[in-house]
mmCIF file of C-alpha atoms in Angstrom:
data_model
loop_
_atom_site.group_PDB
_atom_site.id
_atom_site.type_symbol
_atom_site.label_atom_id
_atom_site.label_comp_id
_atom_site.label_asym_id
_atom_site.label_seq_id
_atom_site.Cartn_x
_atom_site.Cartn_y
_atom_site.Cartn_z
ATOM 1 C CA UNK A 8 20.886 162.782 37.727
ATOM 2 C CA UNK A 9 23.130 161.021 39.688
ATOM 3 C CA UNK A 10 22.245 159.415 43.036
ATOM 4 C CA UNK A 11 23.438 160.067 46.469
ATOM 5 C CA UNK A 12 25.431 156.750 46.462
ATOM 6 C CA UNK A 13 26.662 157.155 43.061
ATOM 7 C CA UNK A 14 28.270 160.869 43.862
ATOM 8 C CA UNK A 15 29.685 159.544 46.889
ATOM 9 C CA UNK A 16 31.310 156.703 45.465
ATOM 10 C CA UNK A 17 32.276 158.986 42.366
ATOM 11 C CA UNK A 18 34.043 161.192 44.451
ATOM 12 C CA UNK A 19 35.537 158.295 46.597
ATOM 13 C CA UNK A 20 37.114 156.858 43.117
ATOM 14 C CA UNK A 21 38.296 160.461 42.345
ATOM 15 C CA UNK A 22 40.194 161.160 45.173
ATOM 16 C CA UNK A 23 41.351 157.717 45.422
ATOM 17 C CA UNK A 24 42.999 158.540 42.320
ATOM 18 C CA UNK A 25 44.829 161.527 43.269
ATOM 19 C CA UNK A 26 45.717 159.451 46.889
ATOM 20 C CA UNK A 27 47.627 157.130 44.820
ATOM 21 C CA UNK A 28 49.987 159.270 43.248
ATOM 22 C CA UNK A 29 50.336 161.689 46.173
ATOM 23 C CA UNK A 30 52.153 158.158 47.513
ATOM 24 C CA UNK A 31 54.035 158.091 44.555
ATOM 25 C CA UNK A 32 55.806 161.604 45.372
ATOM 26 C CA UNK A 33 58.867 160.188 46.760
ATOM 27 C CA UNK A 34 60.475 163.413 47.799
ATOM 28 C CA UNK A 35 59.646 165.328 44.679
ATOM 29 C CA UNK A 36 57.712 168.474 46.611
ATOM 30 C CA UNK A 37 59.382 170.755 44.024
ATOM 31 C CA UNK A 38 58.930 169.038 40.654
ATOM 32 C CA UNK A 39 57.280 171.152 38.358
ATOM 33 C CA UNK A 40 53.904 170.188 37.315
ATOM 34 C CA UNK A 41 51.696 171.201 34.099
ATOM 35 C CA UNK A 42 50.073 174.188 36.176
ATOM 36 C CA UNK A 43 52.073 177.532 35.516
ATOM 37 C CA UNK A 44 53.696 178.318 38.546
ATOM 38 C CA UNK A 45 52.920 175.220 40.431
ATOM 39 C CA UNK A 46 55.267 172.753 41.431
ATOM 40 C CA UNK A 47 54.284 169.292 43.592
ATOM 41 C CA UNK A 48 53.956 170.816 46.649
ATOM 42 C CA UNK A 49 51.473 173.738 45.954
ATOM 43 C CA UNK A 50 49.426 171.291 44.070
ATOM 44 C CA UNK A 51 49.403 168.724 46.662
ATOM 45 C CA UNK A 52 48.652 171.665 48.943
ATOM 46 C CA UNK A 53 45.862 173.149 46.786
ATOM 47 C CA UNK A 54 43.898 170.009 46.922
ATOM 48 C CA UNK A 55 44.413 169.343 50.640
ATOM 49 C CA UNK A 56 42.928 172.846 50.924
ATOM 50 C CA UNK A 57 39.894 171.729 49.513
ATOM 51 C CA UNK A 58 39.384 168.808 51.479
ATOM 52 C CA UNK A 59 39.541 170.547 54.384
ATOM 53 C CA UNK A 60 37.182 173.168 53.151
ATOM 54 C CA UNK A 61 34.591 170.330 51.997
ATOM 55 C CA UNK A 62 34.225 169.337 56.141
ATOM 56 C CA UNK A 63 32.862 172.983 57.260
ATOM 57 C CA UNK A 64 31.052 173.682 54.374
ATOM 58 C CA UNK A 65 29.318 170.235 53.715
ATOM 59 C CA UNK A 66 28.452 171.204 57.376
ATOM 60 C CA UNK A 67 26.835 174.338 56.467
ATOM 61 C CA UNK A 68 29.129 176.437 57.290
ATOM 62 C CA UNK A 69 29.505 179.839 55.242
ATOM 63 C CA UNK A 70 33.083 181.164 54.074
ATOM 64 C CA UNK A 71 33.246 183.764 56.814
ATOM 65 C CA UNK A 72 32.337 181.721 59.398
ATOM 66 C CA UNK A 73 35.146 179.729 58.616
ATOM 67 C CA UNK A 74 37.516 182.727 58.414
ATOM 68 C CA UNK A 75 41.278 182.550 57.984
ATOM 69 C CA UNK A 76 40.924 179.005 60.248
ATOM 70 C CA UNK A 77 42.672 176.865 56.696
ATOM 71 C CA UNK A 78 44.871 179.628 56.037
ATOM 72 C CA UNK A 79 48.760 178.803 55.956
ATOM 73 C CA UNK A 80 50.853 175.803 55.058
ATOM 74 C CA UNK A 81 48.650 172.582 55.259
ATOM 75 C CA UNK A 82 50.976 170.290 54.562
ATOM 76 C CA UNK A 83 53.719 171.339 57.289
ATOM 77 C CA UNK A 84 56.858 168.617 57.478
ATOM 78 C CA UNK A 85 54.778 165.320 56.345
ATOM 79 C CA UNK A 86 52.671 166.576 53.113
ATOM 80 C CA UNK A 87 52.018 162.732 52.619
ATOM 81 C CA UNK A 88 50.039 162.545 56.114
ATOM 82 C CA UNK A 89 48.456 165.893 55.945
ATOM 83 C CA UNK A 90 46.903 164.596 52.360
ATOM 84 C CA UNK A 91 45.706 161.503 53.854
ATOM 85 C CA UNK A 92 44.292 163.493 56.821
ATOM 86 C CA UNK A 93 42.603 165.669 55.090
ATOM 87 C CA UNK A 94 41.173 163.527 52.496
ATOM 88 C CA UNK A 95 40.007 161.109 54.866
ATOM 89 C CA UNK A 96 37.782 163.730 56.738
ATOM 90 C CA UNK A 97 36.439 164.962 53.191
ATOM 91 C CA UNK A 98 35.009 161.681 52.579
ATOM 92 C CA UNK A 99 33.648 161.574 55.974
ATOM 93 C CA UNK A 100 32.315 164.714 55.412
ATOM 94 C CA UNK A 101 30.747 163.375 51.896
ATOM 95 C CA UNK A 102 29.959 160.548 52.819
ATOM 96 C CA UNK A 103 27.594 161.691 55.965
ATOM 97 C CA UNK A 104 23.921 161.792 56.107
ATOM 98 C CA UNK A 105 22.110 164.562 54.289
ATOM 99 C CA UNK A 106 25.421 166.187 53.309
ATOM 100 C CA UNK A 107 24.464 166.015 49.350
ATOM 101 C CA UNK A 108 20.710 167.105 49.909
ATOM 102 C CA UNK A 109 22.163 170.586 52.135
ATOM 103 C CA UNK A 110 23.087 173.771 50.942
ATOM 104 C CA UNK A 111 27.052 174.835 50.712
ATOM 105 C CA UNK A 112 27.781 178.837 50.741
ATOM 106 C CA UNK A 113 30.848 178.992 48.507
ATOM 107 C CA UNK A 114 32.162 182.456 47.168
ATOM 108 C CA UNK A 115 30.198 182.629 43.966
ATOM 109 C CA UNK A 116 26.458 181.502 46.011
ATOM 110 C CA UNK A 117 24.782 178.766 47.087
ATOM 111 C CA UNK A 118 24.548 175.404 45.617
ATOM 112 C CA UNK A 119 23.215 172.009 46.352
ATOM 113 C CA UNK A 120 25.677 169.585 48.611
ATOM 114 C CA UNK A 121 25.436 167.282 45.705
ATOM 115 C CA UNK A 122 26.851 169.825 43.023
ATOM 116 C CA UNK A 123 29.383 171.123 45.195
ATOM 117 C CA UNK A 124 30.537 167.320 45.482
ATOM 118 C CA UNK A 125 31.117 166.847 41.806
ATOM 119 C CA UNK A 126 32.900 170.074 41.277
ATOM 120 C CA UNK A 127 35.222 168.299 44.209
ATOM 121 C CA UNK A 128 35.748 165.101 41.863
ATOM 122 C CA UNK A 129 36.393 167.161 38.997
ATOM 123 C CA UNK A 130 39.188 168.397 40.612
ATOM 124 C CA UNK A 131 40.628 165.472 41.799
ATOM 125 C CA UNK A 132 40.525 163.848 38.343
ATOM 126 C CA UNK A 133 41.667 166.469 36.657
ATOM 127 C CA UNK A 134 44.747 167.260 39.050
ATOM 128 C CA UNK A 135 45.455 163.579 39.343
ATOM 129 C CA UNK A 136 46.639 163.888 35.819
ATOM 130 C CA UNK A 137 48.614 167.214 36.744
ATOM 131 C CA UNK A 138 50.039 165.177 39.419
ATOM 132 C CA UNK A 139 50.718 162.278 37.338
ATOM 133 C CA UNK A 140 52.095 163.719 34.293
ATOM 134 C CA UNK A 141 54.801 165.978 36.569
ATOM 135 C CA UNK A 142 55.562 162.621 37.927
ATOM 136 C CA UNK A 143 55.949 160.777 35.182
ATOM 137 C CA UNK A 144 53.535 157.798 36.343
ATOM 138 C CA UNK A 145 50.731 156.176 34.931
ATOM 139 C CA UNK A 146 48.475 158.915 33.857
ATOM 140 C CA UNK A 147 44.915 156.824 33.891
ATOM 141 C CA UNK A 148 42.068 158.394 35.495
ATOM 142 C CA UNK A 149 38.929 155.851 36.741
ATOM 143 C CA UNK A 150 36.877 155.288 33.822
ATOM 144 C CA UNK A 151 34.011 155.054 35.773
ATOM 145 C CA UNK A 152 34.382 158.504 37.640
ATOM 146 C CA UNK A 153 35.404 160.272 34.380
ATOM 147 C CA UNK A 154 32.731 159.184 32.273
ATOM 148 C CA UNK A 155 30.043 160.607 35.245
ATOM 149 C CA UNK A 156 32.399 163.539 36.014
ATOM 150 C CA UNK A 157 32.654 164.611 32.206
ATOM 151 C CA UNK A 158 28.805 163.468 31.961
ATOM 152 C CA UNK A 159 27.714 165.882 34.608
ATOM 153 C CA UNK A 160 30.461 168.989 33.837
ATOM 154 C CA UNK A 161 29.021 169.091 30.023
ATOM 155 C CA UNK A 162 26.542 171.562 31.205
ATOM 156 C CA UNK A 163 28.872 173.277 33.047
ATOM 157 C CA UNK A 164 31.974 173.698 30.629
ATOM 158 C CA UNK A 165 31.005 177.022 29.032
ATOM 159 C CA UNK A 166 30.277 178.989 32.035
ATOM 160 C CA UNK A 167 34.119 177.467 33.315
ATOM 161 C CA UNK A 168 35.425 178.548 30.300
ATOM 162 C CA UNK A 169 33.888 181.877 30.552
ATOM 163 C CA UNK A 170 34.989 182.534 34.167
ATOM 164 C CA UNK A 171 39.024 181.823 32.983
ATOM 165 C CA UNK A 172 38.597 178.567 35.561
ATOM 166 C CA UNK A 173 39.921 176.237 32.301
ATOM 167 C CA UNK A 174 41.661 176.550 29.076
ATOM 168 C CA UNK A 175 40.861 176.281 25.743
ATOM 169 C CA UNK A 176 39.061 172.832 24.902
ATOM 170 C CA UNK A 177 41.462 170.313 23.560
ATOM 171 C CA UNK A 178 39.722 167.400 21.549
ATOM 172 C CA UNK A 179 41.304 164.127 22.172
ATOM 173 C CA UNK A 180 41.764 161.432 19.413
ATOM 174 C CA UNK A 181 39.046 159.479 18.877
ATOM 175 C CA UNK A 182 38.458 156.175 21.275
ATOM 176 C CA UNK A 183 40.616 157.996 23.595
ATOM 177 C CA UNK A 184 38.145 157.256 26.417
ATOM 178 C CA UNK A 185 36.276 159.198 28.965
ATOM 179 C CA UNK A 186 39.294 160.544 30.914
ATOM 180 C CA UNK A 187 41.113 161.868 27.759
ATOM 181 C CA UNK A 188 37.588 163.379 27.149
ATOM 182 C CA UNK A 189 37.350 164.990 30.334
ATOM 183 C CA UNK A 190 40.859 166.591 30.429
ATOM 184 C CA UNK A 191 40.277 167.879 27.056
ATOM 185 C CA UNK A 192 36.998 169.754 28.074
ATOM 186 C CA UNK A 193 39.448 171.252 31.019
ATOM 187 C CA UNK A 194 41.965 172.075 28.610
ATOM 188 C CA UNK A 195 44.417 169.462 28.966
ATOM 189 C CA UNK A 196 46.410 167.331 26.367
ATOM 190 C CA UNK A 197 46.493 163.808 27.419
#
């Protein structure tokens, strides 16, 4: 297992990741993306959504506590600046004392701070590919984060796969590298 340090910095690489081609949108809010139904916007949305859910419930804070408070448009006229708000006080969040050792009430049950921090990374790395590929930049996700990401979501894959949350596994050519490994254990074709 991981340590406190390492998750933190994992997710830090993780959503740096997705930061950098959020900056890269240039406009192109309605671009769409690999995600059926999703253009730029909603998935730029979807993951500012989560950050600002990781600050309440990294807090200890239960779902219905919370309440309809994150409900609406996030992103509102500057979806650049509402990203980097929001991700900004996720890290915060992550990055405070005791937040991996504390319990987080999500919708399915309670889990570990630390767990509920690497399902967050996950889903940056794995929508900073989404992002990437509907913009048509550079598609590389941090080694370093995807080899502990896909490391850590190994045990986890079948019951994702069983809930609907991914697709189909997609094995990658060989040598492809951790990233191409992850995405392929989410479905994706690199």
């Amino acid at each position: 297992m991981q340590t406190t340090v390492d998750i933190q910095e994992i997710y830090r690489r993780a959503g740096a990741g997705f930061a950098a081609r959020v900056h890269q949108v240039d406009g192109r809010w309605t671009d769409p993306t690999p995600l059926p139904g999703w253009d730029v916007r909603a998935l730029v949305h979807h993951l500012v959504e989560e950050q600002r859910w990781a600050v309440p419930l990294l807090a200890g804070r239960t779902i219905q506590q919370v309440g309809d408070l994150l409900a609406g448009d996030l992103l509102g006229d500057d979806p650049v600046a509402a990203f980097d708000a929001a991700a900004a006080a996720a890290l915060e969040a992550v990055q405070a004392d005791g937040a991996l050792e504390g319990t987080v009430h999500l919708s399915f049950g309670d889990c570990p701070g630390h767990e509920y921090v690497m399902q967050l990374a996950a889903d940056h790395l794995v929508h900073t590919w989404d992002l990437a590929r509907a913009l048509g930049v550079d598609e590389t996700l941090d080694p370093a984060a995807s080899t502990a990401v896909r490391d850590w979501f190994a045990d986890h894959e079948p019951a994702y796969r069983q809930a609907g949350l991914i697709g189909p596994r997609v094995d990658p050519a060989p040598g492809s590298g951790p990233g191409a490994e992850l995405l392929g254990m989410f479905g994706r074709t690199p």
